[in-house]
């Protein structure tokens, strides 16, 4: 890919693991100076997700690909911590070109089989705060710095296309559906309010992501992920976090990316448009499969047509 993002300054909020970590790595590989944030830290311990990954590991991985950046422990629900983070970026670089809002961590509160009145109230409200308030707080402090520049981009990470989220997402729980559809609304609002400003807002959704937690749930590693297809054939449509990250790096470098303002793009759409692939050379199209064959397709012969 080369250093197509050289001299660009990026903030990937929520980069401790999963897509956020991969995006931070790929932006740095492409030459951007990346601020990667998250709550899990070697020094201060794990977040409430209780996972082993840390934000310092993300910084190490950035450097391992020849990139530059910092891993900074930040709770994006704390306005003062976010204000301090943005001030640090301003003091050092005087601008911010790229913001990727990948903050969530609310999965642990999801009760897939519960209706609103059955769902744990505190857990549901906590999920709302982690998936919506964090994004708004970060935007509040980051956008004024971004608006000083000549051209910026805000990428809101979500789960689901606009079409898929038009109807209520069944079997994910009321609060999870509400969080993810709200991210799409945030992008619509930003697209309107930033119409005459040099910042492009849009959303990106990966498909069935082989995050660290997902691999652990299936009892496999990234190298052995296909073994999980023996018990769950539908897992054949899954994708590595690097897939969406490669597409986002190309998207950010595209001087005409404002064409996508206000939209929700899939990892597959980015791959097709910018000619990138997953790490195994495939181009999984999870959301294309869902659109044509529904949420529960387990026919491997069909799935292979969407890889």
mmCIF file of N, CA and C in Angstrom, residues 73-182:
data_model
loop_
_atom_site.group_PDB
_atom_site.id
_atom_site.type_symbol
_atom_site.label_atom_id
_atom_site.label_comp_id
_atom_site.label_asym_id
_atom_site.label_seq_id
_atom_site.Cartn_x
_atom_site.Cartn_y
_atom_site.Cartn_z
ATOM 1 N N UNK A 73 -4.550 5.246 27.331
ATOM 2 C CA UNK A 73 -5.724 4.785 28.055
ATOM 3 C C UNK A 73 -6.704 5.946 28.195
ATOM 4 N N UNK A 74 -7.912 5.749 27.678
ATOM 5 C CA UNK A 74 -8.939 6.793 27.708
ATOM 6 C C UNK A 74 -10.307 6.161 27.875
ATOM 7 N N UNK A 75 -11.062 6.662 28.825
ATOM 8 C CA UNK A 75 -12.464 6.283 28.971
ATOM 9 C C UNK A 75 -13.287 7.345 28.249
ATOM 10 N N UNK A 76 -13.869 6.996 27.123
ATOM 11 C CA UNK A 76 -14.574 7.983 26.310
ATOM 12 C C UNK A 76 -15.950 8.344 26.863
ATOM 13 N N UNK A 77 -16.298 7.789 28.010
ATOM 14 C CA UNK A 77 -17.484 8.262 28.731
ATOM 15 C C UNK A 77 -17.151 9.409 29.674
ATOM 16 N N UNK A 78 -15.885 9.675 29.848
ATOM 17 C CA UNK A 78 -15.432 10.737 30.748
ATOM 18 C C UNK A 78 -15.041 11.957 29.914
ATOM 19 N N UNK A 79 -15.865 12.983 29.878
ATOM 20 C CA UNK A 79 -15.566 14.148 29.038
ATOM 21 C C UNK A 79 -14.199 14.767 29.320
ATOM 22 N N UNK A 80 -13.775 14.778 30.571
ATOM 23 C CA UNK A 80 -12.495 15.391 30.897
ATOM 24 C C UNK A 80 -11.342 14.599 30.304
ATOM 25 N N UNK A 81 -11.442 13.263 30.324
ATOM 26 C CA UNK A 81 -10.387 12.450 29.718
ATOM 27 C C UNK A 81 -10.335 12.670 28.201
ATOM 28 N N UNK A 82 -11.483 12.791 27.573
ATOM 29 C CA UNK A 82 -11.508 13.012 26.124
ATOM 30 C C UNK A 82 -10.991 14.408 25.795
ATOM 31 N N UNK A 83 -11.400 15.391 26.580
ATOM 32 C CA UNK A 83 -10.899 16.755 26.368
ATOM 33 C C UNK A 83 -9.381 16.791 26.473
ATOM 34 N N UNK A 84 -8.845 16.104 27.480
ATOM 35 C CA UNK A 84 -7.402 16.058 27.677
ATOM 36 C C UNK A 84 -6.700 15.359 26.503
ATOM 37 N N UNK A 85 -7.301 14.296 26.012
ATOM 38 C CA UNK A 85 -6.746 13.578 24.855
ATOM 39 C C UNK A 85 -6.658 14.488 23.641
ATOM 40 N N UNK A 86 -7.732 15.181 23.332
ATOM 41 C CA UNK A 86 -7.756 16.064 22.161
ATOM 42 C C UNK A 86 -6.775 17.223 22.350
ATOM 43 N N UNK A 87 -6.658 17.710 23.574
ATOM 44 C CA UNK A 87 -5.691 18.778 23.844
ATOM 45 C C UNK A 87 -4.274 18.293 23.595
ATOM 46 N N UNK A 88 -3.997 17.044 23.970
ATOM 47 C CA UNK A 88 -2.674 16.464 23.726
ATOM 48 C C UNK A 88 -2.380 16.400 22.227
ATOM 49 N N UNK A 89 -3.373 15.999 21.442
ATOM 50 C CA UNK A 89 -3.198 15.948 19.987
ATOM 51 C C UNK A 89 -2.981 17.350 19.433
ATOM 52 N N UNK A 90 -3.742 18.299 19.930
ATOM 53 C CA UNK A 90 -3.615 19.689 19.485
ATOM 54 C C UNK A 90 -2.239 20.241 19.825
ATOM 55 N N UNK A 91 -1.777 19.991 21.055
ATOM 56 C CA UNK A 91 -0.477 20.526 21.481
ATOM 57 C C UNK A 91 0.659 19.988 20.624
ATOM 58 N N UNK A 92 0.556 18.731 20.213
ATOM 59 C CA UNK A 92 1.652 18.096 19.482
ATOM 60 C C UNK A 92 1.568 18.315 17.976
ATOM 61 N N UNK A 93 0.345 18.306 17.426
ATOM 62 C CA UNK A 93 0.199 18.316 15.970
ATOM 63 C C UNK A 93 -0.613 19.509 15.447
ATOM 64 N N UNK A 94 -1.395 20.134 16.304
ATOM 65 C CA UNK A 94 -2.213 21.300 15.947
ATOM 66 C C UNK A 94 -3.321 20.974 14.952
ATOM 67 N N UNK A 95 -3.603 19.693 14.778
ATOM 68 C CA UNK A 95 -4.697 19.317 13.884
ATOM 69 C C UNK A 95 -5.041 17.848 14.094
ATOM 70 N N UNK A 96 -6.189 17.451 13.563
ATOM 71 C CA UNK A 96 -6.603 16.046 13.540
ATOM 72 C C UNK A 96 -7.292 15.823 12.204
ATOM 73 N N UNK A 97 -6.789 14.878 11.418
ATOM 74 C CA UNK A 97 -7.306 14.652 10.078
ATOM 75 C C UNK A 97 -8.315 13.511 9.994
ATOM 76 N N UNK A 98 -8.153 12.522 10.858
ATOM 77 C CA UNK A 98 -8.938 11.294 10.758
ATOM 78 C C UNK A 98 -9.463 10.922 12.146
ATOM 79 N N UNK A 99 -10.751 10.697 12.252
ATOM 80 C CA UNK A 99 -11.338 10.173 13.489
ATOM 81 C C UNK A 99 -12.115 8.915 13.152
ATOM 82 N N UNK A 100 -11.765 7.813 13.798
ATOM 83 C CA UNK A 100 -12.518 6.570 13.680
ATOM 84 C C UNK A 100 -13.137 6.280 15.041
ATOM 85 N N UNK A 101 -14.451 6.344 15.123
ATOM 86 C CA UNK A 101 -15.175 6.083 16.364
ATOM 87 C C UNK A 101 -15.590 4.616 16.386
ATOM 88 N N UNK A 102 -14.802 3.798 17.073
ATOM 89 C CA UNK A 102 -15.087 2.365 17.144
ATOM 90 C C UNK A 102 -15.382 1.936 18.584
ATOM 91 N N UNK A 103 -15.812 2.850 19.399
ATOM 92 C CA UNK A 103 -16.011 2.575 20.825
ATOM 93 C C UNK A 103 -17.317 1.805 21.033
ATOM 94 N N UNK A 104 -17.244 0.748 21.811
ATOM 95 C CA UNK A 104 -18.466 0.062 22.244
ATOM 96 C C UNK A 104 -18.198 -0.685 23.547
ATOM 97 N N UNK A 105 -17.952 -1.981 23.466
ATOM 98 C CA UNK A 105 -17.722 -2.751 24.683
ATOM 99 C C UNK A 105 -18.996 -3.108 25.424
ATOM 100 N N UNK A 106 -20.149 -2.914 24.761
ATOM 101 C CA UNK A 106 -21.411 -3.202 25.431
ATOM 102 C C UNK A 106 -21.932 -4.608 25.221
ATOM 103 N N UNK A 107 -21.184 -5.416 24.479
ATOM 104 C CA UNK A 107 -21.650 -6.774 24.184
ATOM 105 C C UNK A 107 -21.955 -7.575 25.453
ATOM 106 N N UNK A 108 -21.161 -7.356 26.488
ATOM 107 C CA UNK A 108 -21.330 -8.149 27.697
ATOM 108 C C UNK A 108 -22.677 -7.911 28.354
ATOM 109 N N UNK A 109 -23.339 -6.812 28.015
ATOM 110 C CA UNK A 109 -24.640 -6.501 28.600
ATOM 111 C C UNK A 109 -25.807 -6.957 27.727
ATOM 112 N N UNK A 110 -25.489 -7.450 26.534
ATOM 113 C CA UNK A 110 -26.552 -7.848 25.608
ATOM 114 C C UNK A 110 -27.237 -9.121 26.101
ATOM 115 N N UNK A 111 -28.545 -9.077 26.125
ATOM 116 C CA UNK A 111 -29.349 -10.256 26.464
ATOM 117 C C UNK A 111 -30.220 -10.543 25.250
ATOM 118 N N UNK A 112 -29.685 -11.406 24.375
ATOM 119 C CA UNK A 112 -30.248 -11.604 23.048
ATOM 120 C C UNK A 112 -31.705 -12.062 23.077
ATOM 121 N N UNK A 113 -32.078 -12.832 24.086
ATOM 122 C CA UNK A 113 -33.408 -13.442 24.098
ATOM 123 C C UNK A 113 -34.401 -12.698 24.986
ATOM 124 N N UNK A 114 -34.053 -11.466 25.412
ATOM 125 C CA UNK A 114 -34.916 -10.727 26.335
ATOM 126 C C UNK A 114 -35.629 -9.575 25.627
ATOM 127 N N UNK A 115 -36.906 -9.406 25.950
ATOM 128 C CA UNK A 115 -37.649 -8.228 25.486
ATOM 129 C C UNK A 115 -37.299 -7.041 26.386
ATOM 130 N N UNK A 116 -37.708 -5.845 25.958
ATOM 131 C CA UNK A 116 -37.338 -4.634 26.688
ATOM 132 C C UNK A 116 -37.657 -4.741 28.171
ATOM 133 N N UNK A 117 -38.863 -5.202 28.497
ATOM 134 C CA UNK A 117 -39.271 -5.241 29.901
ATOM 135 C C UNK A 117 -38.661 -6.416 30.672
ATOM 136 N N UNK A 118 -38.001 -7.317 29.945
ATOM 137 C CA UNK A 118 -37.326 -8.443 30.584
ATOM 138 C C UNK A 118 -35.819 -8.213 30.704
ATOM 139 N N UNK A 119 -35.290 -7.353 29.863
ATOM 140 C CA UNK A 119 -33.851 -7.081 29.798
ATOM 141 C C UNK A 119 -33.401 -6.358 31.068
ATOM 142 N N UNK A 120 -32.221 -6.696 31.555
ATOM 143 C CA UNK A 120 -31.665 -5.976 32.698
ATOM 144 C C UNK A 120 -31.573 -4.488 32.366
ATOM 145 N N UNK A 121 -32.228 -3.660 33.151
ATOM 146 C CA UNK A 121 -32.317 -2.236 32.843
ATOM 147 C C UNK A 121 -30.959 -1.556 32.938
ATOM 148 N N UNK A 122 -30.235 -1.801 34.021
ATOM 149 C CA UNK A 122 -28.934 -1.144 34.186
ATOM 150 C C UNK A 122 -27.966 -1.545 33.083
ATOM 151 N N UNK A 123 -27.987 -2.822 32.712
ATOM 152 C CA UNK A 123 -27.116 -3.273 31.635
ATOM 153 C C UNK A 123 -27.488 -2.645 30.306
ATOM 154 N N UNK A 124 -28.775 -2.553 30.032
ATOM 155 C CA UNK A 124 -29.227 -1.947 28.785
ATOM 156 C C UNK A 124 -28.843 -0.482 28.688
ATOM 157 N N UNK A 125 -29.037 0.252 29.788
ATOM 158 C CA UNK A 125 -28.688 1.670 29.778
ATOM 159 C C UNK A 125 -27.183 1.866 29.703
ATOM 160 N N UNK A 126 -26.438 0.964 30.330
ATOM 161 C CA UNK A 126 -24.974 1.036 30.230
ATOM 162 C C UNK A 126 -24.537 0.819 28.776
ATOM 163 N N UNK A 127 -25.172 -0.114 28.099
ATOM 164 C CA UNK A 127 -24.863 -0.360 26.696
ATOM 165 C C UNK A 127 -25.144 0.886 25.857
ATOM 166 N N UNK A 128 -26.232 1.557 26.138
ATOM 167 C CA UNK A 128 -26.556 2.781 25.404
ATOM 168 C C UNK A 128 -25.472 3.831 25.603
ATOM 169 N N UNK A 129 -25.031 3.993 26.837
ATOM 170 C CA UNK A 129 -23.992 4.980 27.125
ATOM 171 C C UNK A 129 -22.689 4.627 26.417
ATOM 172 N N UNK A 130 -22.332 3.344 26.430
ATOM 173 C CA UNK A 130 -21.057 2.922 25.837
ATOM 174 C C UNK A 130 -21.078 2.992 24.319
ATOM 175 N N UNK A 131 -22.244 2.802 23.717
ATOM 176 C CA UNK A 131 -22.325 2.769 22.267
ATOM 177 C C UNK A 131 -22.765 4.068 21.614
ATOM 178 N N UNK A 132 -23.328 4.989 22.389
ATOM 179 C CA UNK A 132 -23.814 6.249 21.824
ATOM 180 C C UNK A 132 -23.156 7.459 22.492
ATOM 181 N N UNK A 133 -23.236 7.533 23.817
ATOM 182 C CA UNK A 133 -22.669 8.685 24.525
ATOM 183 C C UNK A 133 -21.170 8.831 24.246
ATOM 184 N N UNK A 134 -20.447 7.704 24.211
ATOM 185 C CA UNK A 134 -19.004 7.770 23.944
ATOM 186 C C UNK A 134 -18.710 8.418 22.599
ATOM 187 N N UNK A 135 -19.514 8.096 21.609
ATOM 188 C CA UNK A 135 -19.314 8.652 20.272
ATOM 189 C C UNK A 135 -19.599 10.156 20.262
ATOM 190 N N UNK A 136 -20.662 10.549 20.932
ATOM 191 C CA UNK A 136 -21.032 11.967 20.942
ATOM 192 C C UNK A 136 -20.017 12.810 21.709
ATOM 193 N N UNK A 137 -19.551 12.286 22.836
ATOM 194 C CA UNK A 137 -18.544 13.010 23.618
ATOM 195 C C UNK A 137 -17.272 13.200 22.798
ATOM 196 N N UNK A 138 -16.854 12.144 22.115
ATOM 197 C CA UNK A 138 -15.633 12.212 21.311
ATOM 198 C C UNK A 138 -15.794 13.188 20.151
ATOM 199 N N UNK A 139 -16.930 13.151 19.490
ATOM 200 C CA UNK A 139 -17.190 14.085 18.404
ATOM 201 C C UNK A 139 -17.199 15.528 18.897
ATOM 202 N N UNK A 140 -17.784 15.750 20.043
ATOM 203 C CA UNK A 140 -17.893 17.111 20.605
ATOM 204 C C UNK A 140 -16.516 17.756 20.744
ATOM 205 N N UNK A 141 -15.561 16.990 21.254
ATOM 206 C CA UNK A 141 -14.231 17.548 21.485
ATOM 207 C C UNK A 141 -13.332 17.478 20.250
ATOM 208 N N UNK A 142 -13.527 16.464 19.403
ATOM 209 C CA UNK A 142 -12.625 16.277 18.266
ATOM 210 C C UNK A 142 -12.962 17.168 17.076
ATOM 211 N N UNK A 143 -14.242 17.400 16.811
ATOM 212 C CA UNK A 143 -14.620 18.122 15.598
ATOM 213 C C UNK A 143 -14.049 19.538 15.512
ATOM 214 N N UNK A 144 -14.037 20.326 16.586
ATOM 215 C CA UNK A 144 -13.441 21.666 16.446
ATOM 216 C C UNK A 144 -11.991 21.630 15.988
ATOM 217 N N UNK A 145 -11.230 20.639 16.443
ATOM 218 C CA UNK A 145 -9.847 20.517 15.993
ATOM 219 C C UNK A 145 -9.794 20.075 14.532
ATOM 220 N N UNK A 146 -10.673 19.168 14.142
ATOM 221 C CA UNK A 146 -10.699 18.708 12.756
ATOM 222 C C UNK A 146 -11.089 19.828 11.801
ATOM 223 N N UNK A 147 -11.964 20.707 12.245
ATOM 224 C CA UNK A 147 -12.449 21.774 11.365
ATOM 225 C C UNK A 147 -11.399 22.834 11.078
ATOM 226 N N UNK A 148 -10.306 22.798 11.794
ATOM 227 C CA UNK A 148 -9.214 23.717 11.493
ATOM 228 C C UNK A 148 -8.440 23.295 10.246
ATOM 229 N N UNK A 149 -8.530 22.015 9.896
ATOM 230 C CA UNK A 149 -7.749 21.490 8.790
ATOM 231 C C UNK A 149 -8.378 21.734 7.435
ATOM 232 N N UNK A 150 -7.658 21.329 6.414
ATOM 233 C CA UNK A 150 -8.138 21.519 5.049
ATOM 234 C C UNK A 150 -9.120 20.433 4.637
ATOM 235 N N UNK A 151 -8.933 19.216 5.160
ATOM 236 C CA UNK A 151 -9.810 18.104 4.780
ATOM 237 C C UNK A 151 -9.721 17.011 5.842
ATOM 238 N N UNK A 152 -10.863 16.612 6.380
ATOM 239 C CA UNK A 152 -10.887 15.568 7.390
ATOM 240 C C UNK A 152 -11.969 14.541 7.107
ATOM 241 N N UNK A 153 -11.918 13.440 7.853
ATOM 242 C CA UNK A 153 -12.926 12.394 7.696
ATOM 243 C C UNK A 153 -13.260 11.802 9.060
ATOM 244 N N UNK A 154 -14.547 11.601 9.296
ATOM 245 C CA UNK A 154 -15.049 10.938 10.495
ATOM 246 C C UNK A 154 -15.687 9.630 10.062
ATOM 247 N N UNK A 155 -15.222 8.525 10.637
ATOM 248 C CA UNK A 155 -15.779 7.211 10.332
ATOM 249 C C UNK A 155 -16.390 6.633 11.592
ATOM 250 N N UNK A 156 -17.694 6.459 11.552
ATOM 251 C CA UNK A 156 -18.418 5.841 12.663
ATOM 252 C C UNK A 156 -18.534 4.344 12.373
ATOM 253 N N UNK A 157 -17.978 3.520 13.237
ATOM 254 C CA UNK A 157 -18.073 2.073 13.062
ATOM 255 C C UNK A 157 -19.398 1.583 13.645
ATOM 256 N N UNK A 158 -20.084 0.734 12.884
ATOM 257 C CA UNK A 158 -21.385 0.252 13.323
ATOM 258 C C UNK A 158 -21.530 -1.231 12.997
ATOM 259 N N UNK A 159 -22.731 -1.742 13.147
ATOM 260 C CA UNK A 159 -23.017 -3.145 12.842
ATOM 261 C C UNK A 159 -24.301 -3.189 12.031
ATOM 262 N N UNK A 160 -24.161 -3.393 10.722
ATOM 263 C CA UNK A 160 -25.335 -3.491 9.870
ATOM 264 C C UNK A 160 -25.435 -2.377 8.860
ATOM 265 N N UNK A 161 -25.921 -2.713 7.695
ATOM 266 C CA UNK A 161 -26.166 -1.719 6.653
ATOM 267 C C UNK A 161 -27.428 -0.925 6.972
ATOM 268 N N UNK A 162 -27.625 0.167 6.236
ATOM 269 C CA UNK A 162 -28.846 0.954 6.415
ATOM 270 C C UNK A 162 -30.067 0.106 6.115
ATOM 271 N N UNK A 163 -29.970 -0.738 5.086
ATOM 272 C CA UNK A 163 -31.096 -1.596 4.693
ATOM 273 C C UNK A 163 -31.368 -2.651 5.764
ATOM 274 N N UNK A 164 -30.318 -3.277 6.263
ATOM 275 C CA UNK A 164 -30.491 -4.326 7.272
ATOM 276 C C UNK A 164 -31.074 -3.779 8.561
ATOM 277 N N UNK A 165 -30.739 -2.532 8.881
ATOM 278 C CA UNK A 165 -31.200 -1.947 10.142
ATOM 279 C C UNK A 165 -32.490 -1.148 10.002
ATOM 280 N N UNK A 166 -33.080 -1.165 8.814
ATOM 281 C CA UNK A 166 -34.364 -0.476 8.641
ATOM 282 C C UNK A 166 -35.440 -1.123 9.501
ATOM 283 N N UNK A 167 -35.454 -2.453 9.477
ATOM 284 C CA UNK A 167 -36.380 -3.188 10.327
ATOM 285 C C UNK A 167 -35.707 -3.502 11.658
ATOM 286 N N UNK A 168 -36.504 -3.814 12.655
ATOM 287 C CA UNK A 168 -35.972 -4.172 13.968
ATOM 288 C C UNK A 168 -35.094 -5.417 13.847
ATOM 289 N N UNK A 169 -33.886 -5.338 14.417
ATOM 290 C CA UNK A 169 -32.970 -6.481 14.381
ATOM 291 C C UNK A 169 -33.431 -7.531 15.381
ATOM 292 N N UNK A 170 -33.981 -8.606 14.884
ATOM 293 C CA UNK A 170 -34.471 -9.656 15.770
ATOM 294 C C UNK A 170 -33.310 -10.447 16.366
ATOM 295 N N UNK A 171 -33.545 -10.961 17.556
ATOM 296 C CA UNK A 171 -32.609 -11.863 18.236
ATOM 297 C C UNK A 171 -31.301 -11.212 18.652
ATOM 298 N N UNK A 172 -31.289 -9.896 18.800
ATOM 299 C CA UNK A 172 -30.105 -9.226 19.345
ATOM 300 C C UNK A 172 -30.441 -8.438 20.610
ATOM 301 N N UNK A 173 -31.719 -8.329 20.915
ATOM 302 C CA UNK A 173 -32.122 -7.547 22.076
ATOM 303 C C UNK A 173 -32.436 -6.113 21.708
ATOM 304 N N UNK A 174 -33.365 -5.518 22.431
ATOM 305 C CA UNK A 174 -33.864 -4.176 22.147
ATOM 306 C C UNK A 174 -32.748 -3.137 22.181
ATOM 307 N N UNK A 175 -31.899 -3.194 23.204
ATOM 308 C CA UNK A 175 -30.896 -2.150 23.382
ATOM 309 C C UNK A 175 -29.798 -2.213 22.320
ATOM 310 N N UNK A 176 -29.364 -3.419 21.974
ATOM 311 C CA UNK A 176 -28.323 -3.551 20.954
ATOM 312 C C UNK A 176 -28.818 -2.977 19.625
ATOM 313 N N UNK A 177 -30.050 -3.313 19.254
ATOM 314 C CA UNK A 177 -30.637 -2.780 18.024
ATOM 315 C C UNK A 177 -30.673 -1.255 18.070
ATOM 316 N N UNK A 178 -31.054 -0.706 19.212
ATOM 317 C CA UNK A 178 -31.178 0.735 19.350
ATOM 318 C C UNK A 178 -29.820 1.429 19.233
ATOM 319 N N UNK A 179 -28.793 0.838 19.833
ATOM 320 C CA UNK A 179 -27.455 1.421 19.752
ATOM 321 C C UNK A 179 -26.980 1.488 18.303
ATOM 322 N N UNK A 180 -27.063 0.372 17.593
ATOM 323 C CA UNK A 180 -26.497 0.314 16.250
ATOM 324 C C UNK A 180 -27.282 1.149 15.242
ATOM 325 N N UNK A 181 -28.589 1.234 15.388
ATOM 326 C CA UNK A 181 -29.347 2.097 14.485
ATOM 327 C C UNK A 181 -29.075 3.567 14.791
ATOM 328 N N UNK A 182 -28.784 3.894 16.043
ATOM 329 C CA UNK A 182 -28.464 5.272 16.403
ATOM 330 C C UNK A 182 -27.164 5.747 15.768
#
